[in-house]
Amino acid sequence: MENNKSNTGLKVGLGIALVLFLATGFYTMNLYNSSKKVQNELTEEKRLVMNDLNAMAKQYDDAIGENDIANANLVEARGRIQGLIDSLKISETNVKSLWRYKRKYQSLQKEMDVLLAQNDSLRVENSYLATSLDSTRVRLEERTIFTDSLLVQNSALAEVVENAAILNTVGLKGFGVIERTSGKLIPTERASRTDKIRVCFTVAKNALVQAGDEELYVQVIDPKNNTLGLNEQVTFDEKTLNYSIISKFNYENASLNVCEFVTSKEANFEKGRYVVNVFNQKDLVSSSEFTLR
């Protein structure tokens, strides 16, 4: 009787052990399959992020290839994308790592949209000017627009990344004018008839610059390399600047057209090439030239 009870207890124990063993095996298999599925999904997600980065790099390559002289901002942004691609290739495939790379990709996507839009806008503007001006004027304007476009793009890049807030100018022009007693101004290219030099430019909008009173230094250099106007000096960080006039204006977070007049201490203006520069403190932000006959 006791033997029967002992056998029955043994069978029950073996049954329970078998059930536990089978349950453990089933759980282990499900856990393995789940882990493998997650790893496959992470690998696929990493591949998709890599494809997005390569597509973005291709867009930059196309934009850079459209210009004989590569835009420094586009080249710099293309280099950051390549660095991210190289880093992603050797990174661990886990949720935390992929999330970090996806955030960097989203930031670079916003930056690219701004840079490529500006690049397209400048290309259209250059094309329009090339068809509306004579060949000599075109060469001069293209140099000016090229310089100004780089400054505008640097300003735009500052809004996307970490550039310092600084006002830049575009469309800088200088020319002689005849001033009538009525106050009317008549443009002229003749040195003997010029009463004043008129300098005009547009202060480009920069959302990083707070509204308020601002000033830029205008420098006009005559054919004999003399600085016209006040010809006074100001020093910034060991750099001395001779300026013709200080252009003071109220900046209201919008593009602003500014014109200034520069006079000569001599009786007449010299014939020849004049250079016009605009400085934001020690930084040259625009440069142009014109000729008086």
PDB file of C-alpha atoms in Angstrom, residues 5-192:
ATOM      1  CA  LYS A   5       1.465   5.776  -2.698  1.00  0.00           C
ATOM      2  CA  SER A   6       5.188   6.271  -3.216  1.00  0.00           C
ATOM      3  CA  ASN A   7       4.912   5.383  -6.904  1.00  0.00           C
ATOM      4  CA  THR A   8       1.968   7.696  -7.347  1.00  0.00           C
ATOM      5  CA  GLY A   9       3.853  10.617  -5.729  1.00  0.00           C
ATOM      6  CA  LEU A  10       6.869   9.972  -7.913  1.00  0.00           C
ATOM      7  CA  LYS A  11       4.767  10.027 -11.055  1.00  0.00           C
ATOM      8  CA  VAL A  12       3.099  13.258 -10.028  1.00  0.00           C
ATOM      9  CA  GLY A  13       6.484  14.862  -9.329  1.00  0.00           C
ATOM     10  CA  LEU A  14       7.859  13.725 -12.673  1.00  0.00           C
ATOM     11  CA  GLY A  15       4.768  15.104 -14.414  1.00  0.00           C
ATOM     12  CA  ILE A  16       5.149  18.487 -12.783  1.00  0.00           C
ATOM     13  CA  ALA A  17       8.845  18.582 -13.637  1.00  0.00           C
ATOM     14  CA  LEU A  18       8.082  17.699 -17.254  1.00  0.00           C
ATOM     15  CA  VAL A  19       5.466  20.455 -17.499  1.00  0.00           C
ATOM     16  CA  LEU A  20       7.902  22.991 -16.040  1.00  0.00           C
ATOM     17  CA  PHE A  21      10.632  21.890 -18.421  1.00  0.00           C
ATOM     18  CA  LEU A  22       8.345  22.200 -21.444  1.00  0.00           C
ATOM     19  CA  ALA A  23       7.085  25.621 -20.275  1.00  0.00           C
ATOM     20  CA  THR A  24      10.648  26.850 -19.767  1.00  0.00           C
ATOM     21  CA  GLY A  25      11.658  25.673 -23.215  1.00  0.00           C
ATOM     22  CA  PHE A  26       8.648  27.308 -24.819  1.00  0.00           C
ATOM     23  CA  TYR A  27       9.360  30.614 -23.020  1.00  0.00           C
ATOM     24  CA  THR A  28      13.044  30.504 -23.994  1.00  0.00           C
ATOM     25  CA  MET A  29      12.175  29.867 -27.647  1.00  0.00           C
ATOM     26  CA  ASN A  30       9.663  32.743 -27.689  1.00  0.00           C
ATOM     27  CA  LEU A  31      12.195  35.061 -26.037  1.00  0.00           C
ATOM     28  CA  TYR A  32      14.845  34.115 -28.600  1.00  0.00           C
ATOM     29  CA  ASN A  33      12.473  34.618 -31.520  1.00  0.00           C
ATOM     30  CA  SER A  34      11.333  37.996 -30.099  1.00  0.00           C
ATOM     31  CA  SER A  35      14.933  39.167 -29.606  1.00  0.00           C
ATOM     32  CA  LYS A  36      15.861  38.108 -33.131  1.00  0.00           C
ATOM     33  CA  LYS A  37      12.828  39.939 -34.545  1.00  0.00           C
ATOM     34  CA  VAL A  38      13.744  43.149 -32.681  1.00  0.00           C
ATOM     35  CA  GLN A  39      17.349  42.928 -33.902  1.00  0.00           C
ATOM     36  CA  ASN A  40      16.175  42.468 -37.500  1.00  0.00           C
ATOM     37  CA  GLU A  41      13.893  45.497 -37.190  1.00  0.00           C
ATOM     38  CA  LEU A  42      16.748  47.613 -35.782  1.00  0.00           C
ATOM     39  CA  THR A  43      19.037  46.504 -38.624  1.00  0.00           C
ATOM     40  CA  GLU A  44      16.401  47.460 -41.181  1.00  0.00           C
ATOM     41  CA  GLU A  45      15.861  50.830 -39.494  1.00  0.00           C
ATOM     42  CA  LYS A  46      19.620  51.471 -39.571  1.00  0.00           C
ATOM     43  CA  ARG A  47      19.625  50.690 -43.305  1.00  0.00           C
ATOM     44  CA  LEU A  48      16.782  53.162 -43.901  1.00  0.00           C
ATOM     45  CA  VAL A  49      18.606  55.930 -41.994  1.00  0.00           C
ATOM     46  CA  MET A  50      21.756  55.207 -44.019  1.00  0.00           C
ATOM     47  CA  ASN A  51      19.739  55.459 -47.266  1.00  0.00           C
ATOM     48  CA  ASP A  52      18.295  58.832 -46.173  1.00  0.00           C
ATOM     49  CA  LEU A  53      21.761  60.196 -45.401  1.00  0.00           C
ATOM     50  CA  ASN A  54      23.151  59.002 -48.742  1.00  0.00           C
ATOM     51  CA  ALA A  55      20.230  60.620 -50.572  1.00  0.00           C
ATOM     52  CA  MET A  56      20.880  63.902 -48.740  1.00  0.00           C
ATOM     53  CA  ALA A  57      24.589  63.721 -49.643  1.00  0.00           C
ATOM     54  CA  LYS A  58      23.628  63.197 -53.323  1.00  0.00           C
ATOM     55  CA  GLN A  59      21.479  66.354 -53.277  1.00  0.00           C
ATOM     56  CA  TYR A  60      24.453  68.379 -51.944  1.00  0.00           C
ATOM     57  CA  ASP A  61      26.743  66.856 -54.588  1.00  0.00           C
ATOM     58  CA  ASP A  62      24.315  67.935 -57.334  1.00  0.00           C
ATOM     59  CA  ALA A  63      24.059  71.495 -55.934  1.00  0.00           C
ATOM     60  CA  ILE A  64      27.845  71.822 -55.559  1.00  0.00           C
ATOM     61  CA  GLY A  65      28.411  70.487 -59.076  1.00  0.00           C
ATOM     62  CA  GLU A  66      26.205  73.199 -60.594  1.00  0.00           C
ATOM     63  CA  ASN A  67      28.764  75.921 -59.750  1.00  0.00           C
ATOM     64  CA  ASP A  68      32.269  76.334 -61.129  1.00  0.00           C
ATOM     65  CA  ILE A  69      33.308  77.599 -57.698  1.00  0.00           C
ATOM     66  CA  ALA A  70      31.827  75.447 -54.947  1.00  0.00           C
ATOM     67  CA  ASN A  71      29.832  77.225 -52.250  1.00  0.00           C
ATOM     68  CA  ALA A  72      31.803  76.867 -49.002  1.00  0.00           C
ATOM     69  CA  ASN A  73      28.634  76.469 -46.926  1.00  0.00           C
ATOM     70  CA  LEU A  74      27.368  73.594 -49.090  1.00  0.00           C
ATOM     71  CA  VAL A  75      30.766  71.864 -49.008  1.00  0.00           C
ATOM     72  CA  GLU A  76      30.946  72.204 -45.217  1.00  0.00           C
ATOM     73  CA  ALA A  77      27.424  70.802 -44.755  1.00  0.00           C
ATOM     74  CA  ARG A  78      28.241  67.910 -47.168  1.00  0.00           C
ATOM     75  CA  GLY A  79      31.285  67.075 -45.037  1.00  0.00           C
ATOM     76  CA  ARG A  80      29.161  66.870 -41.862  1.00  0.00           C
ATOM     77  CA  ILE A  81      26.788  64.415 -43.567  1.00  0.00           C
ATOM     78  CA  GLN A  82      29.688  62.211 -44.687  1.00  0.00           C
ATOM     79  CA  GLY A  83      31.026  62.185 -41.136  1.00  0.00           C
ATOM     80  CA  LEU A  84      27.624  61.055 -39.858  1.00  0.00           C
ATOM     81  CA  ILE A  85      27.473  58.291 -42.511  1.00  0.00           C
ATOM     82  CA  ASP A  86      30.926  57.013 -41.521  1.00  0.00           C
ATOM     83  CA  SER A  87      29.977  57.075 -37.844  1.00  0.00           C
ATOM     84  CA  LEU A  88      26.689  55.224 -38.461  1.00  0.00           C
ATOM     85  CA  LYS A  89      28.473  52.431 -40.350  1.00  0.00           C
ATOM     86  CA  ILE A  90      30.506  51.437 -37.292  1.00  0.00           C
ATOM     87  CA  SER A  91      27.911  52.247 -34.609  1.00  0.00           C
ATOM     88  CA  GLU A  92      26.100  49.673 -32.501  1.00  0.00           C
ATOM     89  CA  THR A  93      22.635  48.711 -33.725  1.00  0.00           C
ATOM     90  CA  ASN A  94      20.465  49.608 -30.756  1.00  0.00           C
ATOM     91  CA  VAL A  95      17.468  51.820 -30.074  1.00  0.00           C
ATOM     92  CA  LYS A  96      19.442  54.573 -28.300  1.00  0.00           C
ATOM     93  CA  SER A  97      22.066  54.813 -31.069  1.00  0.00           C
ATOM     94  CA  LEU A  98      19.514  54.891 -33.914  1.00  0.00           C
ATOM     95  CA  TRP A  99      17.428  57.544 -32.161  1.00  0.00           C
ATOM     96  CA  ARG A 100      20.490  59.765 -31.813  1.00  0.00           C
ATOM     97  CA  TYR A 101      21.334  59.419 -35.523  1.00  0.00           C
ATOM     98  CA  LYS A 102      17.726  60.075 -36.578  1.00  0.00           C
ATOM     99  CA  ARG A 103      17.692  63.331 -34.576  1.00  0.00           C
ATOM    100  CA  LYS A 104      20.956  64.425 -36.239  1.00  0.00           C
ATOM    101  CA  TYR A 105      19.483  63.553 -39.644  1.00  0.00           C
ATOM    102  CA  GLN A 106      16.367  65.665 -38.972  1.00  0.00           C
ATOM    103  CA  SER A 107      18.548  68.646 -37.977  1.00  0.00           C
ATOM    104  CA  LEU A 108      20.670  68.302 -41.123  1.00  0.00           C
ATOM    105  CA  GLN A 109      17.510  68.013 -43.257  1.00  0.00           C
ATOM    106  CA  LYS A 110      16.271  71.418 -42.022  1.00  0.00           C
ATOM    107  CA  GLU A 111      19.690  72.948 -42.695  1.00  0.00           C
ATOM    108  CA  MET A 112      19.776  71.506 -46.224  1.00  0.00           C
ATOM    109  CA  ASP A 113      16.318  72.872 -47.096  1.00  0.00           C
ATOM    110  CA  VAL A 114      17.469  76.410 -46.232  1.00  0.00           C
ATOM    111  CA  LEU A 115      20.832  76.200 -48.017  1.00  0.00           C
ATOM    112  CA  LEU A 116      19.492  74.650 -51.229  1.00  0.00           C
ATOM    113  CA  ALA A 117      16.610  77.143 -51.401  1.00  0.00           C
ATOM    114  CA  GLN A 118      19.052  80.037 -51.138  1.00  0.00           C
ATOM    115  CA  ASN A 119      21.357  78.438 -53.697  1.00  0.00           C
ATOM    116  CA  ASP A 120      18.449  78.148 -56.188  1.00  0.00           C
ATOM    117  CA  SER A 121      17.355  81.730 -55.518  1.00  0.00           C
ATOM    118  CA  LEU A 122      20.832  83.120 -56.134  1.00  0.00           C
ATOM    119  CA  ARG A 123      21.199  81.090 -59.341  1.00  0.00           C
ATOM    120  CA  VAL A 124      17.930  82.517 -60.721  1.00  0.00           C
ATOM    121  CA  GLU A 125      18.945  86.061 -59.777  1.00  0.00           C
ATOM    122  CA  ASN A 126      22.336  85.697 -61.475  1.00  0.00           C
ATOM    123  CA  SER A 127      20.664  84.408 -64.646  1.00  0.00           C
ATOM    124  CA  TYR A 128      18.285  87.394 -64.766  1.00  0.00           C
ATOM    125  CA  LEU A 129      21.105  89.911 -64.351  1.00  0.00           C
ATOM    126  CA  ALA A 130      23.217  88.206 -67.007  1.00  0.00           C
ATOM    127  CA  THR A 131      20.475  88.735 -69.612  1.00  0.00           C
ATOM    128  CA  SER A 132      19.680  92.359 -68.729  1.00  0.00           C
ATOM    129  CA  LEU A 133      23.110  94.018 -68.560  1.00  0.00           C
ATOM    130  CA  ASP A 134      25.888  94.595 -71.093  1.00  0.00           C
ATOM    131  CA  SER A 135      28.975  92.394 -70.983  1.00  0.00           C
ATOM    132  CA  THR A 136      31.201  94.801 -69.031  1.00  0.00           C
ATOM    133  CA  ARG A 137      28.488  95.547 -66.481  1.00  0.00           C
ATOM    134  CA  VAL A 138      27.730  91.823 -66.159  1.00  0.00           C
ATOM    135  CA  ARG A 139      31.296  90.986 -65.147  1.00  0.00           C
ATOM    136  CA  LEU A 140      31.285  93.711 -62.499  1.00  0.00           C
ATOM    137  CA  GLU A 141      27.840  92.802 -61.132  1.00  0.00           C
ATOM    138  CA  GLU A 142      28.629  89.080 -61.040  1.00  0.00           C
ATOM    139  CA  ARG A 143      31.661  89.741 -58.828  1.00  0.00           C
ATOM    140  CA  THR A 144      29.537  91.892 -56.528  1.00  0.00           C
ATOM    141  CA  ILE A 145      26.652  89.423 -56.430  1.00  0.00           C
ATOM    142  CA  PHE A 146      29.032  86.539 -55.805  1.00  0.00           C
ATOM    143  CA  THR A 147      30.554  88.307 -52.810  1.00  0.00           C
ATOM    144  CA  ASP A 148      27.181  89.384 -51.468  1.00  0.00           C
ATOM    145  CA  SER A 149      25.651  85.954 -52.003  1.00  0.00           C
ATOM    146  CA  LEU A 150      28.318  84.325 -49.870  1.00  0.00           C
ATOM    147  CA  LEU A 151      27.557  86.776 -47.074  1.00  0.00           C
ATOM    148  CA  VAL A 152      23.820  86.156 -47.331  1.00  0.00           C
ATOM    149  CA  GLN A 153      24.352  82.407 -47.249  1.00  0.00           C
ATOM    150  CA  ASN A 154      26.609  82.738 -44.223  1.00  0.00           C
ATOM    151  CA  SER A 155      23.836  84.697 -42.536  1.00  0.00           C
ATOM    152  CA  ALA A 156      21.320  82.002 -43.375  1.00  0.00           C
ATOM    153  CA  LEU A 157      23.642  79.327 -42.088  1.00  0.00           C
ATOM    154  CA  ALA A 158      23.913  81.258 -38.835  1.00  0.00           C
ATOM    155  CA  GLU A 159      20.124  80.911 -38.421  1.00  0.00           C
ATOM    156  CA  VAL A 160      20.427  77.132 -38.777  1.00  0.00           C
ATOM    157  CA  VAL A 161      23.605  76.378 -36.860  1.00  0.00           C
ATOM    158  CA  GLU A 162      25.733  78.480 -34.576  1.00  0.00           C
ATOM    159  CA  ASN A 163      27.101  81.504 -36.432  1.00  0.00           C
ATOM    160  CA  ALA A 164      27.296  84.790 -34.533  1.00  0.00           C
ATOM    161  CA  ALA A 165      24.607  87.426 -35.037  1.00  0.00           C
ATOM    162  CA  ILE A 166      25.949  90.055 -37.429  1.00  0.00           C
ATOM    163  CA  LEU A 167      24.367  92.398 -39.994  1.00  0.00           C
ATOM    164  CA  ASN A 168      25.440  91.925 -43.617  1.00  0.00           C
ATOM    165  CA  THR A 169      24.751  93.989 -46.739  1.00  0.00           C
ATOM    166  CA  VAL A 170      23.875  93.173 -50.357  1.00  0.00           C
ATOM    167  CA  GLY A 171      23.583  95.162 -53.595  1.00  0.00           C
ATOM    168  CA  LEU A 172      26.374  97.613 -52.731  1.00  0.00           C
ATOM    169  CA  LYS A 173      26.766 100.362 -55.379  1.00  0.00           C
ATOM    170  CA  GLY A 174      28.726 103.617 -55.589  1.00  0.00           C
ATOM    171  CA  PHE A 175      28.398 106.348 -58.228  1.00  0.00           C
ATOM    172  CA  GLY A 176      28.920 110.066 -58.785  1.00  0.00           C
ATOM    173  CA  VAL A 177      26.021 112.530 -58.584  1.00  0.00           C
ATOM    174  CA  ILE A 178      25.387 116.142 -59.544  1.00  0.00           C
ATOM    175  CA  GLU A 179      23.495 118.019 -56.821  1.00  0.00           C
ATOM    176  CA  ARG A 180      21.182 120.774 -58.064  1.00  0.00           C
ATOM    177  CA  THR A 181      20.317 123.762 -55.900  1.00  0.00           C
ATOM    178  CA  SER A 182      16.806 122.331 -55.671  1.00  0.00           C
ATOM    179  CA  GLY A 183      18.259 119.235 -54.027  1.00  0.00           C
ATOM    180  CA  LYS A 184      17.671 117.047 -57.075  1.00  0.00           C
ATOM    181  CA  LEU A 185      20.394 114.432 -57.661  1.00  0.00           C
ATOM    182  CA  ILE A 186      21.550 113.464 -61.159  1.00  0.00           C
ATOM    183  CA  PRO A 187      23.851 110.425 -61.607  1.00  0.00           C
ATOM    184  CA  THR A 188      27.011 111.087 -63.619  1.00  0.00           C
ATOM    185  CA  GLU A 189      30.148 109.246 -64.707  1.00  0.00           C
ATOM    186  CA  ARG A 190      32.130 112.457 -65.347  1.00  0.00           C
ATOM    187  CA  ALA A 191      34.641 113.278 -62.627  1.00  0.00           C
ATOM    188  CA  SER A 192      34.627 117.008 -63.383  1.00  0.00           C
TER     189      SER A 192
END
